[in-house]
Each structure stands twice: as structure tokens, then as C-alpha cells.
Short mmCIF file of the N, C-alpha and C atoms (twelve columns), coordinates in Angstrom:
data_MODEL
# 
_entry.id   MODEL 
# 
loop_
_atom_site.group_PDB 
_atom_site.id 
_atom_site.type_symbol 
_atom_site.label_atom_id 
_atom_site.label_alt_id 
_atom_site.label_comp_id 
_atom_site.label_asym_id 
_atom_site.label_seq_id 
_atom_site.Cartn_x 
_atom_site.Cartn_y 
_atom_site.Cartn_z 
_atom_site.pdbx_PDB_model_num 
ATOM 1   N N  . GLU A 1   1.267   2.295   -24.376 1 
ATOM 2   C CA . GLU A 1   0.866   3.907   -24.483 1 
ATOM 3   C C  . GLU A 1   -0.397  3.938   -23.602 1 
ATOM 4   N N  . ASN A 2   -1.216  3.056   -23.729 1 
ATOM 5   C CA . ASN A 2   -2.440  2.864   -22.864 1 
ATOM 6   C C  . ASN A 2   -3.078  4.358   -22.659 1 
ATOM 7   N N  . GLY A 3   -3.369  4.896   -24.008 1 
ATOM 8   C CA . GLY A 3   -4.082  5.916   -24.126 1 
ATOM 9   C C  . GLY A 3   -3.594  7.617   -23.661 1 
ATOM 10  N N  . GLN A 4   -2.301  7.268   -22.917 1 
ATOM 11  C CA . GLN A 4   -1.401  8.420   -22.328 1 
ATOM 12  C C  . GLN A 4   -0.437  8.765   -23.479 1 
ATOM 13  N N  . GLN A 5   -0.107  9.944   -23.359 1 
ATOM 14  C CA . GLN A 5   0.656   10.570  -24.310 1 
ATOM 15  C C  . GLN A 5   2.092   10.552  -23.994 1 
ATOM 16  N N  . TRP A 6   2.921   10.164  -24.792 1 
ATOM 17  C CA . TRP A 6   4.430   10.113  -24.733 1 
ATOM 18  C C  . TRP A 6   4.891   11.711  -24.487 1 
ATOM 19  N N  . LYS A 7   6.008   11.858  -23.204 1 
ATOM 20  C CA . LYS A 7   6.408   13.022  -22.864 1 
ATOM 21  C C  . LYS A 7   7.813   13.091  -23.472 1 
ATOM 22  N N  . LYS A 8   7.935   13.954  -24.227 1 
ATOM 23  C CA . LYS A 8   9.485   14.191  -24.890 1 
ATOM 24  C C  . LYS A 8   10.442  14.788  -24.091 1 
ATOM 25  N N  . MET A 9   11.415  14.353  -23.681 1 
ATOM 26  C CA . MET A 9   12.561  14.954  -22.621 1 
ATOM 27  C C  . MET A 9   13.896  15.149  -23.627 1 
ATOM 28  N N  . HIS A 10  14.535  15.909  -23.454 1 
ATOM 29  C CA . HIS A 10  15.793  16.506  -24.037 1 
ATOM 30  C C  . HIS A 10  16.647  16.600  -23.028 1 
ATOM 31  N N  . GLU A 11  17.884  15.728  -23.402 1 
ATOM 32  C CA . GLU A 11  19.028  15.649  -22.456 1 
ATOM 33  C C  . GLU A 11  20.193  15.906  -23.291 1 
ATOM 34  N N  . ASP A 12  21.210  16.421  -22.526 1 
ATOM 35  C CA . ASP A 12  22.558  16.755  -23.162 1 
ATOM 36  C C  . ASP A 12  22.777  15.296  -23.781 1 
ATOM 37  N N  . LYS A 13  23.757  15.715  -25.008 1 
ATOM 38  C CA . LYS A 13  24.205  14.510  -25.929 1 
ATOM 39  C C  . LYS A 13  25.417  13.582  -24.916 1 
ATOM 40  N N  . ASP A 14  25.754  14.334  -23.754 1 
ATOM 41  C CA . ASP A 14  26.742  13.630  -23.274 1 
ATOM 42  C C  . ASP A 14  26.200  12.815  -21.890 1 
ATOM 43  N N  . ASP A 15  24.751  13.219  -21.673 1 
ATOM 44  C CA . ASP A 15  23.934  12.424  -20.518 1 
ATOM 45  C C  . ASP A 15  23.231  11.307  -20.912 1 
ATOM 46  N N  . CYS A 16  23.500  10.218  -20.392 1 
ATOM 47  C CA . CYS A 16  22.880  9.027   -20.434 1 
ATOM 48  C C  . CYS A 16  21.787  8.467   -19.630 1 
ATOM 49  N N  . THR A 17  21.520  9.467   -18.544 1 
ATOM 50  C CA . THR A 17  20.659  8.995   -17.431 1 
ATOM 51  C C  . THR A 17  19.548  10.045  -17.419 1 
ATOM 52  N N  . PHE A 18  18.413  9.630   -17.054 1 
ATOM 53  C CA . PHE A 18  17.397  10.645  -16.904 1 
ATOM 54  C C  . PHE A 18  16.664  10.008  -15.569 1 
ATOM 55  N N  . CYS A 19  16.312  11.261  -14.698 1 
ATOM 56  C CA . CYS A 19  15.562  10.896  -13.371 1 
ATOM 57  C C  . CYS A 19  14.005  11.448  -13.431 1 
ATOM 58  N N  . CYS A 20  13.063  10.435  -13.283 1 
ATOM 59  C CA . CYS A 20  11.956  10.803  -13.263 1 
ATOM 60  C C  . CYS A 20  11.413  11.115  -11.957 1 
ATOM 61  N N  . LYS A 21  10.735  12.320  -11.631 1 
ATOM 62  C CA . LYS A 21  10.261  12.498  -10.326 1 
ATOM 63  C C  . LYS A 21  8.480   12.657  -10.338 1 
ATOM 64  N N  . ASP A 22  8.194   12.803  -9.252  1 
ATOM 65  C CA . ASP A 22  6.691   12.905  -9.038  1 
ATOM 66  C C  . ASP A 22  5.979   11.861  -9.488  1 
ATOM 67  N N  . LEU A 23  6.252   10.582  -9.695  1 
ATOM 68  C CA . LEU A 23  5.548   9.274   -10.147 1 
ATOM 69  C C  . LEU A 23  4.607   8.814   -9.301  1 
ATOM 70  N N  . LYS A 24  3.362   8.489   -9.729  1 
ATOM 71  C CA . LYS A 24  2.476   7.823   -8.744  1 
ATOM 72  C C  . LYS A 24  2.713   6.413   -8.201  1 
ATOM 73  N N  . PRO A 25  2.287   6.079   -7.020  1 
ATOM 74  C CA . PRO A 25  2.629   4.905   -6.520  1 
ATOM 75  C C  . PRO A 25  1.929   3.731   -7.207  1 
ATOM 76  N N  . ALA A 26  2.191   2.558   -7.183  1 
ATOM 77  C CA . ALA A 26  1.416   1.547   -7.975  1 
ATOM 78  C C  . ALA A 26  1.056   1.909   -9.419  1 
ATOM 79  N N  . THR A 27  1.861   2.346   -10.015 1 
ATOM 80  C CA . THR A 27  1.557   2.706   -11.623 1 
ATOM 81  C C  . THR A 27  2.684   2.281   -12.404 1 
ATOM 82  N N  . GLU A 28  2.136   1.901   -13.444 1 
ATOM 83  C CA . GLU A 28  3.108   1.305   -14.390 1 
ATOM 84  C C  . GLU A 28  3.485   2.574   -15.533 1 
ATOM 85  N N  . TYR A 29  4.723   2.321   -15.693 1 
ATOM 86  C CA . TYR A 29  5.301   3.447   -16.787 1 
ATOM 87  C C  . TYR A 29  6.165   2.729   -17.772 1 
ATOM 88  N N  . GLU A 30  5.815   3.390   -18.802 1 
ATOM 89  C CA . GLU A 30  6.842   2.669   -20.045 1 
ATOM 90  C C  . GLU A 30  7.657   3.859   -20.627 1 
ATOM 91  N N  . PHE A 31  9.099   3.503   -20.990 1 
ATOM 92  C CA . PHE A 31  10.138  4.186   -21.289 1 
ATOM 93  C C  . PHE A 31  10.683  3.953   -22.710 1 
ATOM 94  N N  . LYS A 32  11.171  4.885   -23.526 1 
ATOM 95  C CA . LYS A 32  11.676  4.569   -24.598 1 
ATOM 96  C C  . LYS A 32  12.710  5.535   -24.921 1 
ATOM 97  N N  . CYS A 33  13.705  5.360   -25.639 1 
ATOM 98  C CA . CYS A 33  14.593  6.669   -26.188 1 
ATOM 99  C C  . CYS A 33  14.919  6.447   -27.600 1 
ATOM 100 N N  . GLN A 34  15.260  7.586   -28.029 1 
ATOM 101 C CA . GLN A 34  15.607  7.928   -29.523 1 
ATOM 102 C C  . GLN A 34  16.499  8.939   -29.360 1 
ATOM 103 N N  . SER A 35  17.652  8.824   -30.384 1 
ATOM 104 C CA . SER A 35  18.551  9.804   -30.676 1 
ATOM 105 C C  . SER A 35  18.276  10.779  -31.897 1 
ATOM 106 N N  . PHE A 36  18.862  11.844  -31.668 1 
ATOM 107 C CA . PHE A 36  18.478  12.842  -32.703 1 
ATOM 108 C C  . PHE A 36  19.384  13.822  -33.026 1 
ATOM 109 N N  . GLY A 37  19.535  14.304  -34.163 1 
ATOM 110 C CA . GLY A 37  20.728  15.153  -34.622 1 
ATOM 111 C C  . GLY A 37  20.366  15.962  -35.696 1 
ATOM 112 N N  . MET A 38  21.284  16.310  -36.336 1 
ATOM 113 C CA . MET A 38  21.432  17.223  -37.662 1 
ATOM 114 C C  . MET A 38  20.563  16.685  -38.675 1 
ATOM 115 N N  . SER A 39  20.995  15.443  -38.995 1 
ATOM 116 C CA . SER A 39  20.528  14.595  -39.954 1 
ATOM 117 C C  . SER A 39  19.126  13.902  -39.750 1 
ATOM 118 N N  . GLY A 40  18.612  14.253  -38.734 1 
ATOM 119 C CA . GLY A 40  17.106  13.765  -38.592 1 
ATOM 120 C C  . GLY A 40  17.182  12.811  -37.188 1 
ATOM 121 N N  . ASP A 41  15.987  12.161  -36.865 1 
ATOM 122 C CA . ASP A 41  15.662  11.320  -35.793 1 
ATOM 123 C C  . ASP A 41  16.195  9.864   -36.213 1 
ATOM 124 N N  . GLY A 42  16.753  9.194   -35.053 1 
ATOM 125 C CA . GLY A 42  17.040  7.490   -35.160 1 
ATOM 126 C C  . GLY A 42  15.700  7.171   -34.677 1 
ATOM 127 N N  . PRO A 43  15.796  5.572   -34.811 1 
ATOM 128 C CA . PRO A 43  14.847  4.628   -34.603 1 
ATOM 129 C C  . PRO A 43  14.692  4.777   -32.896 1 
ATOM 130 N N  . PHE A 44  13.408  4.634   -32.321 1 
ATOM 131 C CA . PHE A 44  13.201  4.494   -30.971 1 
ATOM 132 C C  . PHE A 44  13.933  3.059   -30.585 1 
ATOM 133 N N  . CYS A 45  14.441  2.862   -29.467 1 
ATOM 134 C CA . CYS A 45  14.693  1.704   -28.844 1 
ATOM 135 C C  . CYS A 45  13.299  0.951   -28.379 1 
ATOM 136 N N  . ASP A 46  13.551  -0.476  -28.036 1 
ATOM 137 C CA . ASP A 46  12.433  -0.857  -27.766 1 
ATOM 138 C C  . ASP A 46  11.902  -0.438  -26.177 1 
ATOM 139 N N  . PRO A 47  10.626  -0.439  -26.005 1 
ATOM 140 C CA . PRO A 47  10.224  0.134   -25.037 1 
ATOM 141 C C  . PRO A 47  10.510  -0.619  -23.605 1 
ATOM 142 N N  . VAL A 48  10.679  -0.149  -22.663 1 
ATOM 143 C CA . VAL A 48  11.104  -0.721  -21.188 1 
ATOM 144 C C  . VAL A 48  9.720   -0.365  -20.311 1 
ATOM 145 N N  . THR A 49  9.190   -1.157  -19.618 1 
ATOM 146 C CA . THR A 49  8.111   -1.096  -18.471 1 
ATOM 147 C C  . THR A 49  8.536   -1.477  -17.468 1 
ATOM 148 N N  . CYS A 50  8.379   -0.590  -16.348 1 
ATOM 149 C CA . CYS A 50  8.303   -0.760  -15.007 1 
ATOM 150 C C  . CYS A 50  7.278   -0.311  -14.124 1 
ATOM 151 N N  . MET A 51  7.190   -0.578  -13.017 1 
ATOM 152 C CA . MET A 51  6.115   -0.529  -12.085 1 
ATOM 153 C C  . MET A 51  6.536   0.265   -10.826 1 
ATOM 154 N N  . THR A 52  6.100   1.265   -10.250 1 
ATOM 155 C CA . THR A 52  6.421   1.879   -9.117  1 
ATOM 156 C C  . THR A 52  5.881   1.223   -8.012  1 
ATOM 157 N N  . ALA A 53  6.498   1.356   -6.703  1 
ATOM 158 C CA . ALA A 53  6.157   0.556   -5.801  1 
ATOM 159 C C  . ALA A 53  4.885   1.207   -5.255  1 
ATOM 160 N N  . ALA A 54  4.202   0.322   -4.365  1 
ATOM 161 C CA . ALA A 54  3.014   0.664   -3.666  1 
ATOM 162 C C  . ALA A 54  3.140   1.771   -2.691  1 
ATOM 163 N N  . GLY A 55  2.269   2.575   -2.322  1 
ATOM 164 C CA . GLY A 55  2.538   3.558   -1.391  1 
ATOM 165 C C  . GLY A 55  1.957   3.212   -0.102  1 
ATOM 166 N N  . ALA A 56  2.059   4.142   0.729   1 
ATOM 167 C CA . ALA A 56  1.521   3.679   2.244   1 
ATOM 168 C C  . ALA A 56  -0.068  4.219   2.268   1 
ATOM 169 N N  . PRO A 57  -0.933  3.294   2.821   1 
ATOM 170 C CA . PRO A 57  -2.173  3.646   2.744   1 
ATOM 171 C C  . PRO A 57  -2.599  4.972   2.946   1 
ATOM 172 N N  . LEU A 58  -3.634  5.627   2.178   1 
ATOM 173 C CA . LEU A 58  -4.076  7.021   2.444   1 
ATOM 174 C C  . LEU A 58  -4.916  7.219   3.578   1 
ATOM 175 N N  . ASP A 59  -5.691  6.016   4.072   1 
ATOM 176 C CA . ASP A 59  -6.600  6.349   4.929   1 
ATOM 177 C C  . ASP A 59  -6.556  4.818   5.814   1 
ATOM 178 N N  . SER A 60  -7.274  4.719   7.084   1 
ATOM 179 C CA . SER A 60  -7.350  3.775   7.782   1 
ATOM 180 C C  . SER A 60  -8.387  2.921   7.536   1 
ATOM 181 N N  . PRO A 61  -8.510  1.563   8.005   1 
ATOM 182 C CA . PRO A 61  -9.541  0.783   7.918   1 
ATOM 183 C C  . PRO A 61  -10.721 1.480   8.664   1 
ATOM 184 N N  . THR A 62  -12.090 1.453   8.342   1 
ATOM 185 C CA . THR A 62  -13.179 1.980   9.240   1 
ATOM 186 C C  . THR A 62  -14.001 1.174   9.834   1 
ATOM 187 N N  . ASN A 63  -14.933 1.611   10.338  1 
ATOM 188 C CA . ASN A 63  -16.076 0.648   11.363  1 
ATOM 189 C C  . ASN A 63  -15.337 -0.371  12.000  1 
ATOM 190 N N  . LEU A 64  -14.548 -0.022  12.794  1 
ATOM 191 C CA . LEU A 64  -13.907 -1.050  13.673  1 
ATOM 192 C C  . LEU A 64  -15.091 -1.465  14.713  1 
ATOM 193 N N  . ALA A 65  -15.170 -2.544  14.953  1 
ATOM 194 C CA . ALA A 65  -16.259 -2.833  15.952  1 
ATOM 195 C C  . ALA A 65  -15.620 -4.238  16.493  1 
ATOM 196 N N  . ALA A 66  -16.041 -4.455  17.785  1 
ATOM 197 C CA . ALA A 66  -15.913 -5.549  18.785  1 
ATOM 198 C C  . ALA A 66  -17.278 -6.195  19.130  1 
ATOM 199 N N  . ALA A 67  -17.472 -7.513  18.741  1 
ATOM 200 C CA . ALA A 67  -18.512 -8.216  18.968  1 
ATOM 201 C C  . ALA A 67  -18.227 -9.219  19.955  1 
ATOM 202 N N  . PHE A 68  -18.911 -9.173  21.172  1 
ATOM 203 C CA . PHE A 68  -19.163 -10.264 22.334  1 
ATOM 204 C C  . PHE A 68  -19.564 -11.759 21.800  1 
ATOM 205 N N  . ILE A 69  -18.823 -12.778 21.546  1 
ATOM 206 C CA . ILE A 69  -19.220 -13.793 21.113  1 
ATOM 207 C C  . ILE A 69  -19.189 -15.127 22.040  1 
ATOM 208 N N  . GLY A 70  -18.744 -14.793 23.315  1 
ATOM 209 C CA . GLY A 70  -18.892 -15.854 24.496  1 
ATOM 210 C C  . GLY A 70  -18.003 -15.109 25.618  1 
ATOM 211 N N  . MET A 71  -17.985 -15.831 26.791  1 
ATOM 212 C CA . MET A 71  -17.638 -15.262 28.104  1 
ATOM 213 C C  . MET A 71  -16.182 -14.884 27.982  1 
ATOM 214 N N  . ASP A 72  -15.509 -15.518 27.076  1 
ATOM 215 C CA . ASP A 72  -13.937 -14.881 26.966  1 
ATOM 216 C C  . ASP A 72  -13.649 -14.654 25.920  1 
ATOM 217 N N  . ALA A 73  -14.475 -14.380 24.757  1 
ATOM 218 C CA . ALA A 73  -13.970 -14.003 23.292  1 
ATOM 219 C C  . ALA A 73  -14.835 -13.059 22.867  1 
ATOM 220 N N  . ILE A 74  -13.914 -12.164 21.941  1 
ATOM 221 C CA . ILE A 74  -14.707 -11.189 21.236  1 
ATOM 222 C C  . ILE A 74  -14.055 -11.285 19.771  1 
ATOM 223 N N  . THR A 75  -14.975 -11.019 18.862  1 
ATOM 224 C CA . THR A 75  -14.591 -11.079 17.500  1 
ATOM 225 C C  . THR A 75  -14.375 -9.401  17.172  1 
ATOM 226 N N  . VAL A 76  -13.378 -8.933  16.437  1 
ATOM 227 C CA . VAL A 76  -12.980 -7.542  16.125  1 
ATOM 228 C C  . VAL A 76  -13.060 -7.498  14.688  1 
ATOM 229 N N  . SER A 77  -13.747 -6.624  14.113  1 
ATOM 230 C CA . SER A 77  -14.078 -6.443  12.486  1 
ATOM 231 C C  . SER A 77  -13.910 -5.289  12.066  1 
ATOM 232 N N  . TRP A 78  -13.534 -4.950  10.798  1 
ATOM 233 C CA . TRP A 78  -13.229 -3.703  10.309  1 
ATOM 234 C C  . TRP A 78  -13.856 -3.623  8.896   1 
ATOM 235 N N  . SER A 79  -13.582 -2.462  8.267   1 
ATOM 236 C CA . SER A 79  -13.921 -2.392  6.802   1 
ATOM 237 C C  . SER A 79  -12.740 -1.963  6.387   1 
ATOM 238 N N  . PRO A 80  -12.100 -2.358  4.915   1 
ATOM 239 C CA . PRO A 80  -11.004 -1.849  4.459   1 
ATOM 240 C C  . PRO A 80  -11.303 -0.539  4.077   1 
ATOM 241 N N  . ARG A 81  -9.778  -0.140  3.794   1 
ATOM 242 C CA . ARG A 81  -9.696  1.331   3.440   1 
ATOM 243 C C  . ARG A 81  -10.456 1.745   2.274   1 
ATOM 244 N N  . THR A 82  -10.884 3.005   1.959   1 
ATOM 245 C CA . THR A 82  -11.245 3.269   0.919   1 
ATOM 246 C C  . THR A 82  -10.756 4.227   -0.223  1 
ATOM 247 N N  . LYS A 83  -9.132  4.729   0.153   1 
ATOM 248 C CA . LYS A 83  -8.550  5.314   -0.750  1 
ATOM 249 C C  . LYS A 83  -7.384  4.287   -1.259  1 
ATOM 250 N N  . PRO A 84  -7.460  3.927   -2.359  1 
ATOM 251 C CA . PRO A 84  -6.199  2.686   -2.613  1 
ATOM 252 C C  . PRO A 84  -5.108  3.416   -3.033  1 
ATOM 253 N N  . ASN A 85  -3.785  2.982   -2.843  1 
ATOM 254 C CA . ASN A 85  -2.619  3.528   -3.053  1 
ATOM 255 C C  . ASN A 85  -1.738  2.374   -3.086  1 
ATOM 256 N N  . GLY A 86  -2.274  1.400   -3.977  1 
ATOM 257 C CA . GLY A 86  -1.686  0.100   -4.044  1 
ATOM 258 C C  . GLY A 86  -2.338  -0.845  -3.574  1 
ATOM 259 N N  . ASP A 87  -1.989  -2.009  -3.602  1 
ATOM 260 C CA . ASP A 87  -2.580  -3.492  -3.033  1 
ATOM 261 C C  . ASP A 87  -2.250  -3.400  -1.686  1 
ATOM 262 N N  . ILE A 88  -3.209  -3.769  -0.841  1 
ATOM 263 C CA . ILE A 88  -3.416  -4.187  0.787   1 
ATOM 264 C C  . ILE A 88  -2.382  -5.569  0.771   1 
ATOM 265 N N  . GLN A 89  -1.259  -5.650  1.458   1 
ATOM 266 C CA . GLN A 89  -0.593  -6.637  1.883   1 
ATOM 267 C C  . GLN A 89  -1.203  -7.317  2.922   1 
ATOM 268 N N  . GLY A 90  -1.607  -6.574  3.846   1 
ATOM 269 C CA . GLY A 90  -2.359  -7.255  4.842   1 
ATOM 270 C C  . GLY A 90  -2.818  -6.152  6.057   1 
ATOM 271 N N  . TYR A 91  -3.220  -6.467  7.386   1 
ATOM 272 C CA . TYR A 91  -3.122  -5.567  8.368   1 
ATOM 273 C C  . TYR A 91  -2.587  -6.024  9.661   1 
ATOM 274 N N  . TYR A 92  -2.414  -5.308  10.488  1 
ATOM 275 C CA . TYR A 92  -1.912  -5.104  11.778  1 
ATOM 276 C C  . TYR A 92  -3.026  -4.871  12.807  1 
ATOM 277 N N  . LEU A 93  -3.403  -5.882  13.561  1 
ATOM 278 C CA . LEU A 93  -4.380  -5.811  14.892  1 
ATOM 279 C C  . LEU A 93  -3.666  -5.599  15.691  1 
ATOM 280 N N  . TYR A 94  -3.690  -4.412  16.643  1 
ATOM 281 C CA . TYR A 94  -3.235  -4.337  17.949  1 
ATOM 282 C C  . TYR A 94  -3.901  -4.542  18.814  1 
ATOM 283 N N  . ILE A 95  -3.708  -5.181  19.683  1 
ATOM 284 C CA . ILE A 95  -4.641  -5.555  21.068  1 
ATOM 285 C C  . ILE A 95  -3.975  -5.079  22.275  1 
ATOM 286 N N  . ASP A 96  -4.494  -4.068  23.280  1 
ATOM 287 C CA . ASP A 96  -3.876  -3.603  24.112  1 
ATOM 288 C C  . ASP A 96  -4.683  -3.821  25.443  1 
ATOM 289 N N  . GLU A 97  -3.794  -4.593  26.184  1 
ATOM 290 C CA . GLU A 97  -4.655  -5.273  27.674  1 
ATOM 291 C C  . GLU A 97  -4.468  -4.202  28.615  1 
ATOM 292 N N  . GLU A 98  -5.578  -3.494  29.267  1 
ATOM 293 C CA . GLU A 98  -5.245  -2.660  30.259  1 
ATOM 294 C C  . GLU A 98  -4.023  -3.023  31.120  1 
ATOM 295 N N  . GLY A 99  -2.992  -2.026  31.284  1 
ATOM 296 C CA . GLY A 99  -2.035  -2.117  31.966  1 
ATOM 297 C C  . GLY A 99  -0.853  -2.646  31.427  1 
ATOM 298 N N  . GLN A 100 -0.979  -3.502  30.362  1 
ATOM 299 C CA . GLN A 100 0.033   -4.263  29.856  1 
ATOM 300 C C  . GLN A 100 0.385   -3.428  28.373  1 
ATOM 301 N N  . ALA A 101 1.590   -3.936  27.898  1 
ATOM 302 C CA . ALA A 101 2.015   -3.545  26.672  1 
ATOM 303 C C  . ALA A 101 1.187   -4.114  25.269  1 
ATOM 304 N N  . ALA A 102 0.948   -3.510  24.326  1 
ATOM 305 C CA . ALA A 102 0.060   -3.966  23.358  1 
ATOM 306 C C  . ALA A 102 0.981   -5.186  22.626  1 
ATOM 307 N N  . PHE A 103 0.153   -5.975  21.943  1 
ATOM 308 C CA . PHE A 103 0.824   -6.995  21.069  1 
ATOM 309 C C  . PHE A 103 0.068   -6.655  19.551  1 
ATOM 310 N N  . GLU A 104 0.881   -7.135  18.738  1 
ATOM 311 C CA . GLU A 104 0.596   -6.973  17.258  1 
ATOM 312 C C  . GLU A 104 0.224   -8.387  16.782  1 
ATOM 313 N N  . LEU A 105 -0.801  -8.383  15.862  1 
ATOM 314 C CA . LEU A 105 -0.768  -9.716  14.952  1 
ATOM 315 C C  . LEU A 105 -0.788  -9.337  13.647  1 
ATOM 316 N N  . ASP A 106 -0.350  -9.997  12.672  1 
ATOM 317 C CA . ASP A 106 0.137   -9.792  11.367  1 
ATOM 318 C C  . ASP A 106 -0.950  -10.528 10.655  1 
ATOM 319 N N  . LEU A 107 -2.145  -9.637  9.953   1 
ATOM 320 C CA . LEU A 107 -3.039  -10.534 9.405   1 
ATOM 321 C C  . LEU A 107 -3.238  -10.250 7.809   1 
ATOM 322 N N  . ASP A 108 -3.716  -11.681 7.148   1 
ATOM 323 C CA . ASP A 108 -3.545  -11.702 5.681   1 
ATOM 324 C C  . ASP A 108 -4.612  -10.428 5.379   1 
ATOM 325 N N  . ALA A 109 -4.159  -10.205 3.842   1 
ATOM 326 C CA . ALA A 109 -5.032  -9.083  3.412   1 
ATOM 327 C C  . ALA A 109 -6.419  -9.322  3.134   1 
ATOM 328 N N  . THR A 110 -6.869  -10.769 2.921   1 
ATOM 329 C CA . THR A 110 -8.297  -10.885 2.800   1 
ATOM 330 C C  . THR A 110 -8.997  -11.032 4.240   1 
ATOM 331 N N  . LYS A 111 -8.337  -11.025 5.269   1 
ATOM 332 C CA . LYS A 111 -9.160  -10.840 6.660   1 
ATOM 333 C C  . LYS A 111 -9.627  -9.440  7.088   1 
ATOM 334 N N  . THR A 112 -10.930 -9.333  7.254   1 
ATOM 335 C CA . THR A 112 -11.494 -8.020  7.895   1 
ATOM 336 C C  . THR A 112 -12.078 -8.460  9.529   1 
ATOM 337 N N  . SER A 113 -11.522 -9.636  10.091  1 
ATOM 338 C CA . SER A 113 -12.258 -9.602  11.336  1 
ATOM 339 C C  . SER A 113 -11.328 -10.644 11.605  1 
ATOM 340 N N  . TYR A 114 -11.083 -10.944 13.263  1 
ATOM 341 C CA . TYR A 114 -10.319 -11.732 14.047  1 
ATOM 342 C C  . TYR A 114 -11.007 -11.931 15.451  1 
ATOM 343 N N  . THR A 115 -11.016 -13.235 15.853  1 
ATOM 344 C CA . THR A 115 -11.499 -13.540 17.059  1 
ATOM 345 C C  . THR A 115 -10.405 -13.614 17.944  1 
ATOM 346 N N  . ILE A 116 -10.776 -13.117 19.013  1 
ATOM 347 C CA . ILE A 116 -9.578  -13.171 20.401  1 
ATOM 348 C C  . ILE A 116 -10.419 -13.996 21.345  1 
ATOM 349 N N  . ASN A 117 -9.545  -15.247 21.699  1 
ATOM 350 C CA . ASN A 117 -10.172 -16.037 22.724  1 
ATOM 351 C C  . ASN A 117 -9.343  -16.005 24.049  1 
ATOM 352 N N  . HIS A 118 -9.940  -16.492 25.076  1 
ATOM 353 C CA . HIS A 118 -9.024  -16.459 26.310  1 
ATOM 354 C C  . HIS A 118 -9.074  -15.244 27.012  1 
ATOM 355 N N  . LEU A 119 -9.977  -14.264 26.814  1 
ATOM 356 C CA . LEU A 119 -9.842  -12.981 27.293  1 
ATOM 357 C C  . LEU A 119 -10.213 -12.988 28.781  1 
ATOM 358 N N  . MET A 120 -9.583  -11.960 29.788  1 
ATOM 359 C CA . MET A 120 -9.824  -12.176 31.183  1 
ATOM 360 C C  . MET A 120 -11.170 -11.207 31.499  1 
ATOM 361 N N  . LYS A 121 -11.820 -11.855 32.339  1 
ATOM 362 C CA . LYS A 121 -13.221 -11.215 32.947  1 
ATOM 363 C C  . LYS A 121 -12.608 -9.874  33.736  1 
ATOM 364 N N  . ASP A 122 -13.841 -8.879  33.321  1 
ATOM 365 C CA . ASP A 122 -13.462 -7.507  34.317  1 
ATOM 366 C C  . ASP A 122 -12.332 -7.007  33.603  1 
ATOM 367 N N  . THR A 123 -11.527 -6.795  32.259  1 
ATOM 368 C CA . THR A 123 -10.506 -6.399  31.955  1 
ATOM 369 C C  . THR A 123 -11.017 -5.627  30.663  1 
ATOM 370 N N  . THR A 124 -10.449 -4.467  30.580  1 
ATOM 371 C CA . THR A 124 -10.627 -3.544  29.261  1 
ATOM 372 C C  . THR A 124 -9.520  -4.028  28.314  1 
ATOM 373 N N  . TYR A 125 -10.215 -3.910  27.208  1 
ATOM 374 C CA . TYR A 125 -9.250  -4.271  25.994  1 
ATOM 375 C C  . TYR A 125 -9.207  -3.270  24.929  1 
ATOM 376 N N  . ARG A 126 -8.148  -2.756  24.508  1 
ATOM 377 C CA . ARG A 126 -8.355  -1.494  23.229  1 
ATOM 378 C C  . ARG A 126 -7.921  -2.375  22.108  1 
ATOM 379 N N  . PHE A 127 -8.637  -2.013  20.784  1 
ATOM 380 C CA . PHE A 127 -8.117  -2.589  19.646  1 
ATOM 381 C C  . PHE A 127 -8.012  -1.578  18.437  1 
ATOM 382 N N  . GLN A 128 -6.787  -1.838  17.622  1 
ATOM 383 C CA . GLN A 128 -6.552  -0.841  16.665  1 
ATOM 384 C C  . GLN A 128 -6.284  -1.683  15.377  1 
ATOM 385 N N  . ALA A 129 -6.732  -1.298  14.255  1 
ATOM 386 C CA . ALA A 129 -6.438  -2.195  13.054  1 
ATOM 387 C C  . ALA A 129 -5.703  -0.925  11.898  1 
ATOM 388 N N  . CYS A 130 -4.748  -1.454  11.454  1 
ATOM 389 C CA . CYS A 130 -3.927  -0.610  10.404  1 
ATOM 390 C C  . CYS A 130 -3.804  -1.412  9.137   1 
ATOM 391 N N  . ALA A 131 -3.856  -1.004  8.089   1 
ATOM 392 C CA . ALA A 131 -3.547  -1.680  6.872   1 
ATOM 393 C C  . ALA A 131 -1.925  -1.251  6.217   1 
ATOM 394 N N  . TYR A 132 -1.522  -2.175  5.675   1 
ATOM 395 C CA . TYR A 132 -0.088  -1.814  5.219   1 
ATOM 396 C C  . TYR A 132 0.071   -2.441  3.815   1 
ATOM 397 N N  . SER A 133 0.660   -1.714  2.931   1 
ATOM 398 C CA . SER A 133 1.034   -2.112  1.409   1 
ATOM 399 C C  . SER A 133 2.205   -2.957  0.917   1 
ATOM 400 N N  . SER A 134 2.908   -2.671  1.811   1 
ATOM 401 C CA . SER A 134 4.435   -3.444  1.620   1 
ATOM 402 C C  . SER A 134 5.329   -3.532  2.831   1 
# 
């Protein structure tokens, strides 16, 4: 019960299902049921616990920066998002070379920087970081 109150829901005697709506992402919920009638209430069944899926991040990584570290290399870094909505599974780092299609790197959730080597002289590069949760 984790300090939360149980919510009593009444359903038709022939209805053996119940749909919960407006649940929060990445939240554990516990369910139990009990029959009741004219003679009184029956015992509760054993509680069942389930976890809702993580939701999409509510904000983007911040403080995206590129630091020159050599003639043909840049380290791109960022700060993790500040509004949790479940655990971060990783980051996508998009790299767009001027006049070329962007490519995507899938980075581990523990990474908040990445070094790109073999960059071309006098070429403009754009970077974008995006967190994902599932």
C-alpha cells in the first residue's frame, strides 16, 4: 500500500474485468479484489503488483556543447534531462555534416559525451542529442 489509499471500485456482478485509466508512467500499482453481497464481504484475493511502462522523456538533454580536441576531432557533451518520466535507456546523438544526410549514434544511458574523430577541415557539422526511455 506504500502509504497510498486503496480505491474501491464497484463493478457489475457479471463483469470480471476492470480497466484503469490515467495511470502514471514508470509507476508500480497494486491490485486486489473482493466479492461482496447481501451476506457481507468475502476475503480479499492476494494482491497483484504491476509496473506501468516508462513514458517518453518530458524534456531534452540540456547544455549541448562541442569542444575542439584536435585538428579533426570534437567532443560533444550534454547534461541529462531534468524531468524524469521513467529510466533513461540511452541517447541518440545525431550528426549532420553540411550537405549530407544526418546519421544517428545510439549511446548508452551512462554516456553524456561522445568524441567524433576524422572530421573534415572547413566543414560545418550540426549535433543534436535526444534521450529515450524504451
